[in-house]
């Protein structure tokens, strides 16, 4: 009887491993390369950013505020990773990117693209009352081993325009509905410049789960994700999110407070989740 029970448990473990796949997903506003940041300028912290991503073994990464040179720097320090994205100012290399990096040793890129958060989303444009052009990047990734597919959307909402924030949610949700004909799981992440109690976040939660709220393990780290390069920040303001939809089980959620010499690698903290397809 005992041998039969052991065999059954072993078989269950093998089956679970065969039909599930976990991935570590990170959203991270890395702060654009601004010489005025002094000691916190990009050249003084770029290796801390990539060291953090490698140490935590991120598989899929959504960045915000990444200029072309920063995208290049990160690509050079992340062997085995590919990325998709364009600069928001001209749809080529000018302005901030919201790129998606992914481990190309694990995932195959099946589809990708980008659109602007504006009335004319197919080309570089300023939307409504926004202070800046804003973009959303997307990718359909398929795991090589398990043949599991997931849509990933990464964005950065405007920090001023309230109308733009509302309409950005509408455009993104509509785009997801149009693209996701096969009803694959979806990850939506980014710096939304909104706190959890604000209405645009509540609208997203009508279709997506906030990964923090559905994590199987208790959430790790502080509530807030914005530190303003202040090591003594109370870390109360949460504006960076990872939402999930479909057959995705969130195993872990954490806001990472990694630092060096009492400095953070960015003025935001990265959010990391571990999900099972």
CSV table of C-alpha atoms in Angstrom, one decimal:
chain,number,residue,atom,x,y,z
A,1,UNK,CA,0.0,0.0,0.0
A,2,UNK,CA,2.8,2.4,1.0
A,3,UNK,CA,4.7,1.7,-2.3
A,4,UNK,CA,1.5,2.4,-4.3
A,5,UNK,CA,1.0,5.7,-2.5
A,6,UNK,CA,4.6,6.8,-3.1
A,7,UNK,CA,4.3,5.8,-6.8
A,8,UNK,CA,1.1,7.8,-7.1
A,9,UNK,CA,2.7,10.9,-5.5
A,10,UNK,CA,5.7,10.6,-7.8
A,11,UNK,CA,3.4,10.3,-10.9
A,12,UNK,CA,1.5,13.4,-9.8
A,13,UNK,CA,4.7,15.4,-9.4
A,14,UNK,CA,5.8,14.4,-12.9
A,15,UNK,CA,2.5,15.3,-14.4
A,16,UNK,CA,2.4,18.7,-12.6
A,17,UNK,CA,5.9,19.4,-13.9
A,18,UNK,CA,5.0,18.3,-17.5
A,19,UNK,CA,1.9,20.5,-17.7
A,20,UNK,CA,2.9,23.6,-15.8
A,21,UNK,CA,5.5,26.3,-16.4
A,22,UNK,CA,6.6,29.1,-14.1
A,23,UNK,CA,8.0,32.4,-15.1
A,24,UNK,CA,9.3,35.4,-13.2
A,25,UNK,CA,7.9,38.6,-14.5
A,26,UNK,CA,9.3,42.1,-13.5
A,27,UNK,CA,8.0,45.6,-14.2
A,28,UNK,CA,10.6,48.3,-13.5
A,29,UNK,CA,10.7,52.1,-14.2
A,30,UNK,CA,14.5,52.5,-14.5
A,31,UNK,CA,14.5,56.4,-14.7
A,32,UNK,CA,15.6,58.0,-17.9
A,33,UNK,CA,19.2,58.9,-18.4
A,34,UNK,CA,19.2,62.4,-16.9
A,35,UNK,CA,22.6,64.1,-16.3
A,36,UNK,CA,20.9,66.3,-13.7
A,37,UNK,CA,20.5,63.3,-11.4
A,38,UNK,CA,24.1,63.7,-10.3
A,39,UNK,CA,25.3,60.6,-8.3
A,40,UNK,CA,22.1,58.9,-9.4
A,41,UNK,CA,22.6,59.4,-13.1
A,42,UNK,CA,22.4,56.4,-15.3
A,43,UNK,CA,26.2,55.7,-15.8
A,44,UNK,CA,26.5,55.4,-12.0
A,45,UNK,CA,23.8,52.8,-11.6
A,46,UNK,CA,23.3,50.9,-14.8
A,47,UNK,CA,25.2,47.8,-13.6
A,48,UNK,CA,23.1,47.8,-10.4
A,49,UNK,CA,19.9,47.6,-12.5
A,50,UNK,CA,21.1,44.7,-14.6
A,51,UNK,CA,22.7,42.9,-11.7
A,52,UNK,CA,19.4,43.1,-9.9
A,53,UNK,CA,17.5,41.6,-12.9
A,54,UNK,CA,20.0,38.8,-13.3
A,55,UNK,CA,20.2,38.0,-9.7
A,56,UNK,CA,16.4,37.6,-9.3
A,57,UNK,CA,16.4,35.5,-12.5
A,58,UNK,CA,13.7,37.5,-14.3
A,59,UNK,CA,12.3,35.8,-17.4
A,60,UNK,CA,10.1,38.6,-18.8
A,61,UNK,CA,10.8,42.2,-18.1
A,62,UNK,CA,8.8,45.4,-18.8
A,63,UNK,CA,10.8,48.6,-18.5
A,64,UNK,CA,9.7,52.2,-18.5
A,65,UNK,CA,11.6,55.4,-19.2
A,66,UNK,CA,14.3,53.6,-21.0
A,67,UNK,CA,16.1,55.7,-23.6
A,68,UNK,CA,17.8,54.1,-26.6
A,69,UNK,CA,21.2,54.1,-24.9
A,70,UNK,CA,19.8,52.5,-21.8
A,71,UNK,CA,18.1,49.8,-23.8
A,72,UNK,CA,21.4,49.1,-25.5
A,73,UNK,CA,23.3,49.0,-22.2
A,74,UNK,CA,20.8,46.5,-20.7
A,75,UNK,CA,20.9,44.4,-23.8
A,76,UNK,CA,24.7,44.1,-23.6
A,77,UNK,CA,24.5,43.1,-19.9
A,78,UNK,CA,21.6,40.5,-20.4
A,79,UNK,CA,23.0,37.8,-22.7
A,80,UNK,CA,20.3,35.4,-23.9
A,81,UNK,CA,17.6,38.1,-23.8
A,82,UNK,CA,15.9,39.8,-26.7
A,83,UNK,CA,13.7,42.8,-26.6
A,84,UNK,CA,10.9,44.6,-28.5
A,85,UNK,CA,10.0,48.2,-28.4
A,86,UNK,CA,10.5,51.6,-30.0
A,87,UNK,CA,11.0,55.2,-28.8
A,88,UNK,CA,7.7,56.9,-28.2
A,89,UNK,CA,8.6,60.2,-29.8
A,90,UNK,CA,9.1,59.0,-33.4
A,91,UNK,CA,8.3,55.2,-33.4
A,92,UNK,CA,12.0,54.5,-34.0
A,93,UNK,CA,14.7,55.4,-31.5
A,94,UNK,CA,13.8,58.9,-30.1
A,95,UNK,CA,12.3,59.3,-26.7
A,96,UNK,CA,11.5,56.9,-24.0
A,97,UNK,CA,10.8,53.2,-24.7
A,98,UNK,CA,8.5,50.9,-22.8
A,99,UNK,CA,10.3,47.7,-24.0
A,100,UNK,CA,9.7,44.1,-23.2
A,101,UNK,CA,12.8,42.0,-22.6
A,102,UNK,CA,12.4,38.2,-22.6
A,103,UNK,CA,14.7,35.2,-22.2
A,104,UNK,CA,15.0,34.0,-25.7
A,105,UNK,CA,16.4,30.7,-24.4
A,106,UNK,CA,13.0,30.0,-22.9
A,107,UNK,CA,10.5,31.9,-25.1
A,108,UNK,CA,9.9,32.3,-28.8
A,109,UNK,CA,8.4,35.6,-30.0
A,110,UNK,CA,5.3,34.8,-32.0
A,111,UNK,CA,3.9,38.3,-32.4
A,112,UNK,CA,4.6,41.9,-31.2
A,113,UNK,CA,3.9,45.5,-31.8
A,114,UNK,CA,3.2,48.8,-30.1
A,115,UNK,CA,0.6,51.6,-30.2
A,116,UNK,CA,0.3,55.1,-28.8
A,117,UNK,CA,-2.1,56.0,-26.0
A,118,UNK,CA,-3.9,58.7,-28.0
A,119,UNK,CA,-6.8,59.3,-30.5
A,120,UNK,CA,-4.4,58.2,-33.3
A,121,UNK,CA,-2.8,55.1,-31.8
A,122,UNK,CA,-1.1,53.8,-35.0
A,123,UNK,CA,1.5,56.6,-35.1
A,124,UNK,CA,3.5,58.8,-32.7
A,125,UNK,CA,1.0,61.2,-31.1
A,126,UNK,CA,0.0,63.1,-28.0
A,127,UNK,CA,-3.2,62.0,-26.4
A,128,UNK,CA,-6.0,64.2,-24.9
A,129,UNK,CA,-4.6,66.2,-21.9
A,130,UNK,CA,-1.4,64.2,-21.6
A,131,UNK,CA,1.9,66.0,-21.0
A,132,UNK,CA,3.9,63.5,-23.0
A,133,UNK,CA,3.5,61.0,-25.8
A,134,UNK,CA,2.8,57.6,-24.3
A,135,UNK,CA,3.2,54.2,-25.8
A,136,UNK,CA,2.2,50.6,-25.0
A,137,UNK,CA,4.4,47.6,-26.2
A,138,UNK,CA,3.1,44.1,-26.6
A,139,UNK,CA,4.4,40.7,-27.3
A,140,UNK,CA,3.1,37.1,-27.7
A,141,UNK,CA,5.6,34.7,-26.2
A,142,UNK,CA,5.5,30.9,-26.4
A,143,UNK,CA,7.5,28.7,-24.1
A,144,UNK,CA,9.8,26.3,-26.1
A,145,UNK,CA,9.4,23.3,-23.8
A,146,UNK,CA,5.7,23.5,-22.8
A,147,UNK,CA,4.3,25.2,-25.8
A,148,UNK,CA,2.4,27.6,-23.5
A,149,UNK,CA,1.6,31.1,-24.9
A,150,UNK,CA,1.1,34.4,-23.0
A,151,UNK,CA,0.4,37.9,-24.2
A,152,UNK,CA,2.5,40.6,-22.4
A,153,UNK,CA,1.6,44.3,-22.5
A,154,UNK,CA,3.9,46.9,-21.0
A,155,UNK,CA,3.1,50.6,-20.7
A,156,UNK,CA,3.7,53.9,-18.9
A,157,UNK,CA,0.7,56.2,-18.3
A,158,UNK,CA,0.8,59.9,-18.3
A,159,UNK,CA,1.6,61.6,-15.0
A,160,UNK,CA,-0.6,64.7,-15.6
A,161,UNK,CA,-3.6,64.0,-17.9
A,162,UNK,CA,-6.6,62.5,-16.1
A,163,UNK,CA,-8.5,62.2,-19.3
A,164,UNK,CA,-5.5,60.5,-20.9
A,165,UNK,CA,-5.3,58.1,-18.0
A,166,UNK,CA,-8.9,57.0,-18.4
A,167,UNK,CA,-8.7,56.7,-22.1
A,168,UNK,CA,-5.4,54.8,-21.9
A,169,UNK,CA,-7.1,52.1,-20.0
A,170,UNK,CA,-9.9,51.9,-22.6
A,171,UNK,CA,-7.5,51.7,-25.6
A,172,UNK,CA,-5.4,49.0,-24.0
A,173,UNK,CA,-8.4,46.8,-23.0
A,174,UNK,CA,-9.8,47.2,-26.4
A,175,UNK,CA,-6.5,46.3,-28.1
A,176,UNK,CA,-6.2,43.2,-25.9
A,177,UNK,CA,-9.7,42.0,-26.8
A,178,UNK,CA,-8.9,42.4,-30.5
A,179,UNK,CA,-5.6,40.6,-30.4
A,180,UNK,CA,-6.4,37.8,-28.0
A,181,UNK,CA,-8.6,35.8,-30.4
A,182,UNK,CA,-7.4,32.5,-28.9
A,183,UNK,CA,-8.0,33.5,-25.3
A,184,UNK,CA,-4.4,33.1,-24.1
A,185,UNK,CA,-3.4,34.3,-20.7
A,186,UNK,CA,-2.5,38.0,-20.5
A,187,UNK,CA,0.0,40.0,-18.4
A,188,UNK,CA,-0.5,43.8,-18.2
A,189,UNK,CA,2.2,45.7,-16.4
A,190,UNK,CA,3.8,49.1,-16.1
A,191,UNK,CA,4.1,52.4,-14.3
A,192,UNK,CA,0.5,53.7,-14.3
A,193,UNK,CA,1.1,56.8,-12.2
A,194,UNK,CA,-2.0,55.9,-10.3
A,195,UNK,CA,-2.7,54.6,-6.8
A,196,UNK,CA,-4.9,51.6,-6.2
A,197,UNK,CA,-7.9,53.6,-5.1
A,198,UNK,CA,-8.1,55.6,-8.3
A,199,UNK,CA,-10.9,54.8,-10.8
A,200,UNK,CA,-8.8,53.8,-13.8
A,201,UNK,CA,-7.2,51.1,-11.7
A,202,UNK,CA,-10.6,49.9,-10.7
A,203,UNK,CA,-11.6,49.7,-14.3
A,204,UNK,CA,-8.6,47.5,-15.1
A,205,UNK,CA,-9.7,45.3,-12.2
A,206,UNK,CA,-13.0,44.6,-13.8
A,207,UNK,CA,-11.2,42.5,-16.4
A,208,UNK,CA,-7.8,41.6,-14.7
A,209,UNK,CA,-6.6,40.5,-11.3
A,210,UNK,CA,-4.1,42.6,-9.4
A,211,UNK,CA,-1.3,40.2,-8.8
A,212,UNK,CA,-0.7,41.4,-5.3
A,213,UNK,CA,-4.2,40.6,-4.3
A,214,UNK,CA,-4.2,37.0,-5.7
A,215,UNK,CA,-0.7,35.9,-4.8
A,216,UNK,CA,-0.6,32.5,-3.1
A,217,UNK,CA,2.2,33.6,-0.9
A,218,UNK,CA,1.8,36.7,1.3
A,219,UNK,CA,3.0,39.8,-0.6
A,220,UNK,CA,6.7,40.6,0.1
A,221,UNK,CA,8.2,44.1,0.6
A,222,UNK,CA,6.7,47.5,1.1
A,223,UNK,CA,3.4,48.9,-0.2
A,224,UNK,CA,4.9,51.7,-2.2
A,225,UNK,CA,6.9,51.4,-5.4
A,226,UNK,CA,8.1,55.0,-5.8
A,227,UNK,CA,11.2,56.1,-3.8
A,228,UNK,CA,12.3,59.3,-5.6
A,229,UNK,CA,16.0,58.3,-5.0
A,230,UNK,CA,15.3,58.9,-1.3
A,231,UNK,CA,16.8,56.0,0.7
A,232,UNK,CA,14.7,57.1,3.7
A,233,UNK,CA,11.4,57.2,1.8
A,234,UNK,CA,8.4,55.7,3.6
A,235,UNK,CA,7.6,53.8,0.4
A,236,UNK,CA,3.9,54.4,0.7
A,237,UNK,CA,3.0,55.3,-2.9
A,238,UNK,CA,2.2,52.4,-5.1
A,239,UNK,CA,2.0,53.2,-8.8
A,240,UNK,CA,3.7,50.2,-10.5
A,241,UNK,CA,1.6,47.1,-11.2
A,242,UNK,CA,1.4,43.7,-12.8
A,243,UNK,CA,-2.1,42.5,-13.6
A,244,UNK,CA,-3.0,39.0,-14.9
A,245,UNK,CA,-5.9,37.5,-16.8
A,246,UNK,CA,-6.7,34.0,-17.8
A,247,UNK,CA,-5.0,30.8,-16.7
A,248,UNK,CA,-2.2,32.3,-14.7
A,249,UNK,CA,-1.7,31.4,-11.1
A,250,UNK,CA,0.4,34.0,-9.2
A,251,UNK,CA,2.6,32.1,-6.8
A,252,UNK,CA,4.6,35.1,-5.4
A,253,UNK,CA,4.4,38.9,-5.5
A,254,UNK,CA,7.2,41.2,-4.2
A,255,UNK,CA,8.3,44.8,-4.3
A,256,UNK,CA,12.1,44.6,-4.3
A,257,UNK,CA,14.1,47.0,-2.1
A,258,UNK,CA,17.6,46.0,-3.3
A,259,UNK,CA,20.1,48.8,-2.7
A,260,UNK,CA,23.8,49.5,-2.7
A,261,UNK,CA,25.7,52.0,-0.5
A,262,UNK,CA,22.3,53.2,0.7
A,263,UNK,CA,21.1,54.1,-2.8
A,264,UNK,CA,18.4,52.5,-4.9
A,265,UNK,CA,19.2,51.6,-8.5
A,266,UNK,CA,16.2,53.7,-9.7
A,267,UNK,CA,13.6,56.2,-8.3
A,268,UNK,CA,11.1,53.3,-8.6
A,269,UNK,CA,11.3,49.9,-7.0
A,270,UNK,CA,10.9,46.8,-9.3
A,271,UNK,CA,7.8,44.6,-8.9
A,272,UNK,CA,8.4,40.9,-9.3
A,273,UNK,CA,5.9,38.1,-9.6
A,274,UNK,CA,6.2,34.4,-10.2
A,275,UNK,CA,3.4,32.9,-12.2
A,276,UNK,CA,2.4,29.5,-13.3
A,277,UNK,CA,0.9,28.9,-16.7
